[in-house]
Rosetta silent file (secondary structure, phi, psi, omega in degrees, C-alpha in Angstrom):
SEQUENCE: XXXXXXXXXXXXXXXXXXXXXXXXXXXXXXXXXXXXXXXXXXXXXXXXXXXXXXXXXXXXXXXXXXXXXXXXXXXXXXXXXXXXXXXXXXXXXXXXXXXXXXXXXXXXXXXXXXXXXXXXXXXXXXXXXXXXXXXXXXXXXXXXXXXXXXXXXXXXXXXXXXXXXXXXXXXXXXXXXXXXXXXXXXXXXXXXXXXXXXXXXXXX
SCORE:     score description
SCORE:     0.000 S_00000001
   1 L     0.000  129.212  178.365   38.849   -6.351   24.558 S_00000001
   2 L   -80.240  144.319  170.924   35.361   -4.871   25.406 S_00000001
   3 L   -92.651  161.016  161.710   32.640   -5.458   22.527 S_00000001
   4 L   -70.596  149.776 -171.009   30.227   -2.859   21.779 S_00000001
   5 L   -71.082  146.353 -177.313   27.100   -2.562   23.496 S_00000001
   6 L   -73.229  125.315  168.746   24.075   -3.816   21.783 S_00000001
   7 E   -89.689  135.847 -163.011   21.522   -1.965   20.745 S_00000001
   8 L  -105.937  -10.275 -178.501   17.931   -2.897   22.072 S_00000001
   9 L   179.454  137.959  174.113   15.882   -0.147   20.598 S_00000001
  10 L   -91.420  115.007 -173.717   16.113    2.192   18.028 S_00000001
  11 L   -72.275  151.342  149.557   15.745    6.586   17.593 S_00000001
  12 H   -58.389  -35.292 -166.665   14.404    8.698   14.924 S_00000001
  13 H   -88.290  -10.006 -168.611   18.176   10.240   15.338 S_00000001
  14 H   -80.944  -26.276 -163.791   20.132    6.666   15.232 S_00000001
  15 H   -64.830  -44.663 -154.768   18.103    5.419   11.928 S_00000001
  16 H   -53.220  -72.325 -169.791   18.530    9.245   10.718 S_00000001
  17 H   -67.555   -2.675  154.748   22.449    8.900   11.290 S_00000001
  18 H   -59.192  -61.520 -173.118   22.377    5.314    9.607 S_00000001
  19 H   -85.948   -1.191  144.956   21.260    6.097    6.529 S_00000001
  20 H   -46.016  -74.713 -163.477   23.005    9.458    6.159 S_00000001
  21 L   -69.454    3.486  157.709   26.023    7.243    6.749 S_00000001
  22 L  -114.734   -0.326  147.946   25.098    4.961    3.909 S_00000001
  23 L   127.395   16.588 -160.357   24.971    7.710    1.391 S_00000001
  24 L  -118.668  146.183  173.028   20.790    8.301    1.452 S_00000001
  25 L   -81.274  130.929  164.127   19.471   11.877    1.880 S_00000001
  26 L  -137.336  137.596  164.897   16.688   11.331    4.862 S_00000001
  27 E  -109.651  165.592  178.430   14.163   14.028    5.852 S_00000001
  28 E  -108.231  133.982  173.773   11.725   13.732    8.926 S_00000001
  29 E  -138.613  130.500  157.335    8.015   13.779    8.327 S_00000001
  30 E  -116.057  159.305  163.793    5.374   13.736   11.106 S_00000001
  31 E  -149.533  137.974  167.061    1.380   13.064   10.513 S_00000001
  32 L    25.385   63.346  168.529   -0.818   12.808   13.481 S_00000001
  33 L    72.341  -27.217 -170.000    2.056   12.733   15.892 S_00000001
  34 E   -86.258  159.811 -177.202    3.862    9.815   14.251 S_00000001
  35 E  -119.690  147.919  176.088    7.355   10.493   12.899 S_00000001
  36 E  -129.735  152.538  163.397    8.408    8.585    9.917 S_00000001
  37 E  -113.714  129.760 -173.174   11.652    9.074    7.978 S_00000001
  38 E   -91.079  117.594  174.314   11.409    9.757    4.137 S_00000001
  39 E  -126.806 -167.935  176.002   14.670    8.246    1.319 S_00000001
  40 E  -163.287  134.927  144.764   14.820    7.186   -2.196 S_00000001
  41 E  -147.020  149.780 -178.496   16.636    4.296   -3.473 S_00000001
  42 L    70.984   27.173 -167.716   16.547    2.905   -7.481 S_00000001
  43 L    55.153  -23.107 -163.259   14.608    6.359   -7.836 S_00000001
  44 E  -102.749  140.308 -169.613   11.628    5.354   -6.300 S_00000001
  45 E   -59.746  160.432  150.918   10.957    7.134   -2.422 S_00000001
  46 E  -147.743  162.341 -178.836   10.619    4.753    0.712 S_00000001
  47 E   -95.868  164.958  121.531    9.486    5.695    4.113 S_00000001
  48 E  -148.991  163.061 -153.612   10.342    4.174    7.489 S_00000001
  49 E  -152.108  124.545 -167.131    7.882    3.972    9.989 S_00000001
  50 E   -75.505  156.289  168.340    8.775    2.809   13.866 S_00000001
  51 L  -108.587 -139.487  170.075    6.913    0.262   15.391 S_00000001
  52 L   -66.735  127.930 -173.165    6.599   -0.779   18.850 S_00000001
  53 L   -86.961  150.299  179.661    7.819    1.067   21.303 S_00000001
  54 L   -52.508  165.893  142.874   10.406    0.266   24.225 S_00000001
  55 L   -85.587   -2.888  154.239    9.983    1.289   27.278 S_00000001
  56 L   -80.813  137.100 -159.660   12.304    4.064   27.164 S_00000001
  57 L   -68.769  137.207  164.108   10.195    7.443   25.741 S_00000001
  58 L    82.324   11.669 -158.809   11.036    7.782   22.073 S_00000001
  59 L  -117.981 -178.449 -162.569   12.891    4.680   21.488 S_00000001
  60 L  -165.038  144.309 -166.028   11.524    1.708   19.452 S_00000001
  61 L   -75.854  -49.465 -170.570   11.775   -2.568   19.278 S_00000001
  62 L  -160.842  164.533 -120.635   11.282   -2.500   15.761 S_00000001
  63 E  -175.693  146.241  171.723   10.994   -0.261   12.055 S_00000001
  64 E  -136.933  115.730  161.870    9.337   -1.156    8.663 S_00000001
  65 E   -78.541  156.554 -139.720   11.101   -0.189    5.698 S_00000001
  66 L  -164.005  143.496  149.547    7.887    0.765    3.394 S_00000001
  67 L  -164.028  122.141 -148.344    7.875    1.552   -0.417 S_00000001
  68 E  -138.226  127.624 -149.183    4.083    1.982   -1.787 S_00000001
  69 E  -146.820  105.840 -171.494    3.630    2.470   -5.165 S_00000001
  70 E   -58.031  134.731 -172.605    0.595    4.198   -6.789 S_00000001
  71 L   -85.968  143.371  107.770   -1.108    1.408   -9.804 S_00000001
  72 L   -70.798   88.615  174.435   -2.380    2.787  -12.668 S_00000001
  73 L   109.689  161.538  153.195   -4.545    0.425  -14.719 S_00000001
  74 L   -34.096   92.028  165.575   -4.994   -3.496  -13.694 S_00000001
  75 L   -39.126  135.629 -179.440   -2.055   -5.629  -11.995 S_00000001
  76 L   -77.117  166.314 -153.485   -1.231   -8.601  -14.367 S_00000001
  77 L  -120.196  143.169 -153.224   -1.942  -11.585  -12.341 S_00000001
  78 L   127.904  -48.785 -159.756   -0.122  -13.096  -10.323 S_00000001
  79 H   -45.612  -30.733 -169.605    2.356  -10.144   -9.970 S_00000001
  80 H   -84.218  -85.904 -173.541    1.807  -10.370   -5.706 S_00000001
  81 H   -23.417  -77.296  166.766    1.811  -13.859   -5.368 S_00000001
  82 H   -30.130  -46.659 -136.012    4.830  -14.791   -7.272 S_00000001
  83 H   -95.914   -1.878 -160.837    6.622  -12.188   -5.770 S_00000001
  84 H  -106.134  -24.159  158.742    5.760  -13.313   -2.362 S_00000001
  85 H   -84.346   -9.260  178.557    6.510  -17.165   -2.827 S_00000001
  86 H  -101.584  -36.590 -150.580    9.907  -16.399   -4.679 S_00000001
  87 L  -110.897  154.639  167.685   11.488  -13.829   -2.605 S_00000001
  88 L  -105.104  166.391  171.105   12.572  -13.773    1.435 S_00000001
  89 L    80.403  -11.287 -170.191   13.009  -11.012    4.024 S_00000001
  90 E  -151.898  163.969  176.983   10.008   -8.731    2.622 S_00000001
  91 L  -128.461 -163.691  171.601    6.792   -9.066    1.777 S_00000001
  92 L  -138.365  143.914  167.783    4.294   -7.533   -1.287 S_00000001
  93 L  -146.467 -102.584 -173.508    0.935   -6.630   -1.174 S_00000001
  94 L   157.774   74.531  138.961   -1.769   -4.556   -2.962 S_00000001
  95 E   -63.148  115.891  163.653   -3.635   -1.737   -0.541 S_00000001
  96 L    12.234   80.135  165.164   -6.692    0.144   -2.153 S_00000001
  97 L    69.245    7.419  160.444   -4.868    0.849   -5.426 S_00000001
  98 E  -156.463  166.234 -173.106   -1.069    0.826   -4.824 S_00000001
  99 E  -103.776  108.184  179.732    1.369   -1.754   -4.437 S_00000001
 100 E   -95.906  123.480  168.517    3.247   -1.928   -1.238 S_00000001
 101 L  -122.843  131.338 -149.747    6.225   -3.427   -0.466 S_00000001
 102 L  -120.450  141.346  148.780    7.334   -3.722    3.234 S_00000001
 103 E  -114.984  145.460  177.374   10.535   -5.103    5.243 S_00000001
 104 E  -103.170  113.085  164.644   10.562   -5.536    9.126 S_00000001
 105 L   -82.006   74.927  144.960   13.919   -4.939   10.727 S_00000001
 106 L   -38.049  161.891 -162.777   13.759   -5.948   14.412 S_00000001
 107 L  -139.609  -28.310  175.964   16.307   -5.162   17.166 S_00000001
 108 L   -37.681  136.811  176.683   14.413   -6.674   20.637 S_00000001
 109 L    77.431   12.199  155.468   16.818   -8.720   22.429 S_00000001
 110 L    98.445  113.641  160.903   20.078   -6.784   21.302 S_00000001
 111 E  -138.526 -177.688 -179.936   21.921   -6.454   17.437 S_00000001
 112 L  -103.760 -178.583 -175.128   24.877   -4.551   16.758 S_00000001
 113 H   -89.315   10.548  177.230   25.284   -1.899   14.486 S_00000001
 114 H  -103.772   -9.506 -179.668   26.966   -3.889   11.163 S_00000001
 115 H   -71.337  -52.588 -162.201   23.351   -5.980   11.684 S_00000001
 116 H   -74.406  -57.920 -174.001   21.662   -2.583   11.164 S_00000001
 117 H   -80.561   -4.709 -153.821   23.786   -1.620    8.247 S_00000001
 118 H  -110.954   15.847 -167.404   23.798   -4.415    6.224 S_00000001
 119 H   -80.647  -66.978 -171.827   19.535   -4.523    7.313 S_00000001
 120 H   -43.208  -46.327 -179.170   19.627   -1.132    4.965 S_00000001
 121 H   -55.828  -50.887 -178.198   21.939   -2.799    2.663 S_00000001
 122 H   -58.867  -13.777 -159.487   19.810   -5.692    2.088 S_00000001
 123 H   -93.322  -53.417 -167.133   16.455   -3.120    1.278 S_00000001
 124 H   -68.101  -18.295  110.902   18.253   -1.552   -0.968 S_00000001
 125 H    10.962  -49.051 -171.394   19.166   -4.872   -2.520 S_00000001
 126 H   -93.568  -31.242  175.282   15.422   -5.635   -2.693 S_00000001
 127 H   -74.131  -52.477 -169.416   14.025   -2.566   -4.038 S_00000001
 128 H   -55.695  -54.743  149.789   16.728   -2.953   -7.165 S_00000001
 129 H   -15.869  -61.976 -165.980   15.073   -6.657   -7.707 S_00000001
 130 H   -76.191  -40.809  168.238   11.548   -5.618   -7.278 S_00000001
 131 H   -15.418  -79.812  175.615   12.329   -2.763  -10.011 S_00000001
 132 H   -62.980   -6.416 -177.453   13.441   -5.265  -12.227 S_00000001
 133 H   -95.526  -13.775  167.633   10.791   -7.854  -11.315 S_00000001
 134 H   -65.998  -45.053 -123.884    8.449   -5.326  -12.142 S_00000001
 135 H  -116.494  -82.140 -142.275   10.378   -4.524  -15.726 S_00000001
 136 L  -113.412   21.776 -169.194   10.131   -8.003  -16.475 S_00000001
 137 L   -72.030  138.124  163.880    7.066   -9.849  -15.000 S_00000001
 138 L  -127.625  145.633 -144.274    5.143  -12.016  -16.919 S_00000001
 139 L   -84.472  160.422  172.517    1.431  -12.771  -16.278 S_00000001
 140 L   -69.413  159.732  167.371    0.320  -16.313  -16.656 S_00000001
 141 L   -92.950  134.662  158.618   -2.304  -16.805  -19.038 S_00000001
 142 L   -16.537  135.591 -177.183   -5.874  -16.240  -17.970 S_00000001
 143 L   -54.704  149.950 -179.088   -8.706  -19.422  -17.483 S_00000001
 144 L    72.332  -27.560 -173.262  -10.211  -19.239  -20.888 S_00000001
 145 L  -123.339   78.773 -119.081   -8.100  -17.506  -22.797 S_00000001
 146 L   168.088  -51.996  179.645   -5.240  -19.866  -22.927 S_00000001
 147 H   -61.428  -47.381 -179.092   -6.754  -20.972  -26.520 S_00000001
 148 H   -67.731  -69.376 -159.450   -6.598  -17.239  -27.833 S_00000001
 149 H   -54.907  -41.309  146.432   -2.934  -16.345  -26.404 S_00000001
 150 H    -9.540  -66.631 -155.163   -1.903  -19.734  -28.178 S_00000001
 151 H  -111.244   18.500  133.129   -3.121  -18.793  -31.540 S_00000001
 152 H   -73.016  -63.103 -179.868   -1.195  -15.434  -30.967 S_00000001
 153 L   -55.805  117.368  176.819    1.980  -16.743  -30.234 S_00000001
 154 L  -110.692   16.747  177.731    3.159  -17.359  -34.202 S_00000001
 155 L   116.242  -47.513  169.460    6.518  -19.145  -32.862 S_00000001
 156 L  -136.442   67.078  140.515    8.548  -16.463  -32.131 S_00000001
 157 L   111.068   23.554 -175.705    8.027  -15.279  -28.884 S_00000001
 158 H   -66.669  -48.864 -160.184    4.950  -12.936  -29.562 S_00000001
 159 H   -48.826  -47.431  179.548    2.695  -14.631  -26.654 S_00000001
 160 H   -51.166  -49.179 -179.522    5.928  -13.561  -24.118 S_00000001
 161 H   -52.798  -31.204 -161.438    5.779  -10.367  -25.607 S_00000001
 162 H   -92.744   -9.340 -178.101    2.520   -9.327  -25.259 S_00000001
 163 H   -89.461  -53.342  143.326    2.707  -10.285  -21.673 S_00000001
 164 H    -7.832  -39.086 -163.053    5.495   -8.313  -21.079 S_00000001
 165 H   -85.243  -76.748 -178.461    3.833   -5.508  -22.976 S_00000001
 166 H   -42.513  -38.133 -173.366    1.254   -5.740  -20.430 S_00000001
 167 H   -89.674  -34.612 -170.923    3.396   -5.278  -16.996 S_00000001
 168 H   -84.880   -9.334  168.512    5.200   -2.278  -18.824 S_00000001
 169 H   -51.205  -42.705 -175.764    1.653   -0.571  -19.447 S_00000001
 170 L   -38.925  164.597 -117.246    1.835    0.057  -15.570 S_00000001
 171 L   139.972  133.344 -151.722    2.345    3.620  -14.577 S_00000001
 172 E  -151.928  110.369  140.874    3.765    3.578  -11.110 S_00000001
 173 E  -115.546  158.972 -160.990    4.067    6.336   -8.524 S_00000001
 174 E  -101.407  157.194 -143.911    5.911    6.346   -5.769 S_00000001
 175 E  -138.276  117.554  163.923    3.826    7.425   -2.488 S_00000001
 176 L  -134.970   44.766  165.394    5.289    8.168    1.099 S_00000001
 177 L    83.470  -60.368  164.042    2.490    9.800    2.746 S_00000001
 178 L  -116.593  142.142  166.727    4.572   13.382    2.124 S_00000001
 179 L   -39.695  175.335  118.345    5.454   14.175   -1.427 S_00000001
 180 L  -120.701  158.788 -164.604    8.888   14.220   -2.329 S_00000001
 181 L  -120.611 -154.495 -162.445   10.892   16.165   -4.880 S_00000001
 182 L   -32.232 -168.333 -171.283   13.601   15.585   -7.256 S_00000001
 183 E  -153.415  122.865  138.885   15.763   13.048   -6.834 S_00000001
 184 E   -40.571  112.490  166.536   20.137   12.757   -7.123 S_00000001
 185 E  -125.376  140.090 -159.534   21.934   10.090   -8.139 S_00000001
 186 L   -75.933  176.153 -163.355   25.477   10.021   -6.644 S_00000001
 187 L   -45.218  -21.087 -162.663   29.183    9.663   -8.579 S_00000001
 188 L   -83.260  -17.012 -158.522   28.267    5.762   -9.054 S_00000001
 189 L    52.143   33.393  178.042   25.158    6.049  -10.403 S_00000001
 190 L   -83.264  -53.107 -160.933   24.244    3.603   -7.732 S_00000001
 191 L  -123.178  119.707  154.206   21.999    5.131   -5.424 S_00000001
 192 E   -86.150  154.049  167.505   19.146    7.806   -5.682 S_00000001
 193 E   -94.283  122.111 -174.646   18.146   10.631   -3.271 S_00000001
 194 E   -98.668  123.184 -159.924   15.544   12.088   -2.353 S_00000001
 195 L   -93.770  -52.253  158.337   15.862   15.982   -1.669 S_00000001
 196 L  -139.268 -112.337 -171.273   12.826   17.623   -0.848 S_00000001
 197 L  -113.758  157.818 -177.877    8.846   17.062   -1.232 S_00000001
 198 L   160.044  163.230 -162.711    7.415   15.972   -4.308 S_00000001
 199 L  -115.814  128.334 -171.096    6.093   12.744   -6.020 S_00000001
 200 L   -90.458  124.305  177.253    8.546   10.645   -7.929 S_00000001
 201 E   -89.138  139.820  174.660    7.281    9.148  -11.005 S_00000001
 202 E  -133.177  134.671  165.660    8.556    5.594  -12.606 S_00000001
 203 L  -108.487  129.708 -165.505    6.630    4.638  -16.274 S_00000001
 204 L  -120.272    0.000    0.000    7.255    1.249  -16.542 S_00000001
């Protein structure tokens, strides 16, 4: 029995027909020449955006799934860091007022295509996490004020609350460079879509 041939570098049309073929609406966006592909999962938009290129014209080594997410008001602290010493496969960061979180799928030296799907599988996997890690972060308390947040806390469970309180203050939009507009969520209520351009809001 012959196996399938490997794939060594990746198109705008094979990613296109991946994630079609995992249920996500994808549009094509270019800026200054580069082409990116635009989704939504969890409601909130993500891009991907190719990386180095092959040496065949148009094809690419490796892809960054991208989801960048405008801050309103003051991260609680910590909120990167934790997220970046607990979790694998992606990383978090903070760029001039939004919070990005990136995965790198590579392909150099040959993967097959269930490597590819379950690469998609796993983002969306990560984005539902970071949602909820978002939802439920709580900041440590601040040098100094460790005596006041003490003599808050009456026993039952205010200081947790108030931290809590704090991470849900956030106001969060989601950012891909092009807008995007409404958004679908399929028979399962699993997965959202994004359909055309417009900027998807999450209050948090």
């Amino acid at each position: 029995m012959n196996e399938p041939a490997l794939i060594e570098n990746v198109t705008v049309q094979l990613l296109t027909d991946l994630l079609q073929g995992a249920g996500y609406r994808t549009n094509e966006s270019e800026q200054g020449g580069i082409v990116q592909l635009l989704s939504a999962s969890q409601g909130i938009g993500f891009a991907v955006r190719f990386g180095n290129p092959s040496p065949e014209p148009g094809t690419f080594l490796d892809f960054t799934l991208s989801c960048a997410l405008r801050v309103n008001g003051a991260l609680p602290s910590g909120l990167v860091e934790k997220w970046n010493q607990s979790k694998r496969f992606s990383r978090l960061s903070e760029q001039g007022g939004f919070l990005v979180l990136e995965m790198d799928v590579v392909v150099a030296g040959g993967v097959n295509q269930r490597y590819l799907r379950a690469s998609i599988e796993l983002w969306d996997r990560l984005l539902q996490e970071f949602l909820l890690y978002l939802r439920t972060f709580s900041a440590a308390p601040q040098p100094g004020k460790a005596k006041e947040s003490a003599a808050a806390a009456d026993g039952n469970g205010a200081e947790t609350a108030e931290r809590v309180d704090a991470a849900k203050n956030i106001t969060m939009a989601g950012q891909l460079d092009a807008e995007q507009d409404a958004v679908d969520t399929d028979i399962q209520g699993r997965k959202t879509y994004a359909a055309d351009d417009k900027t998807n809001t999450v209050a948090l």
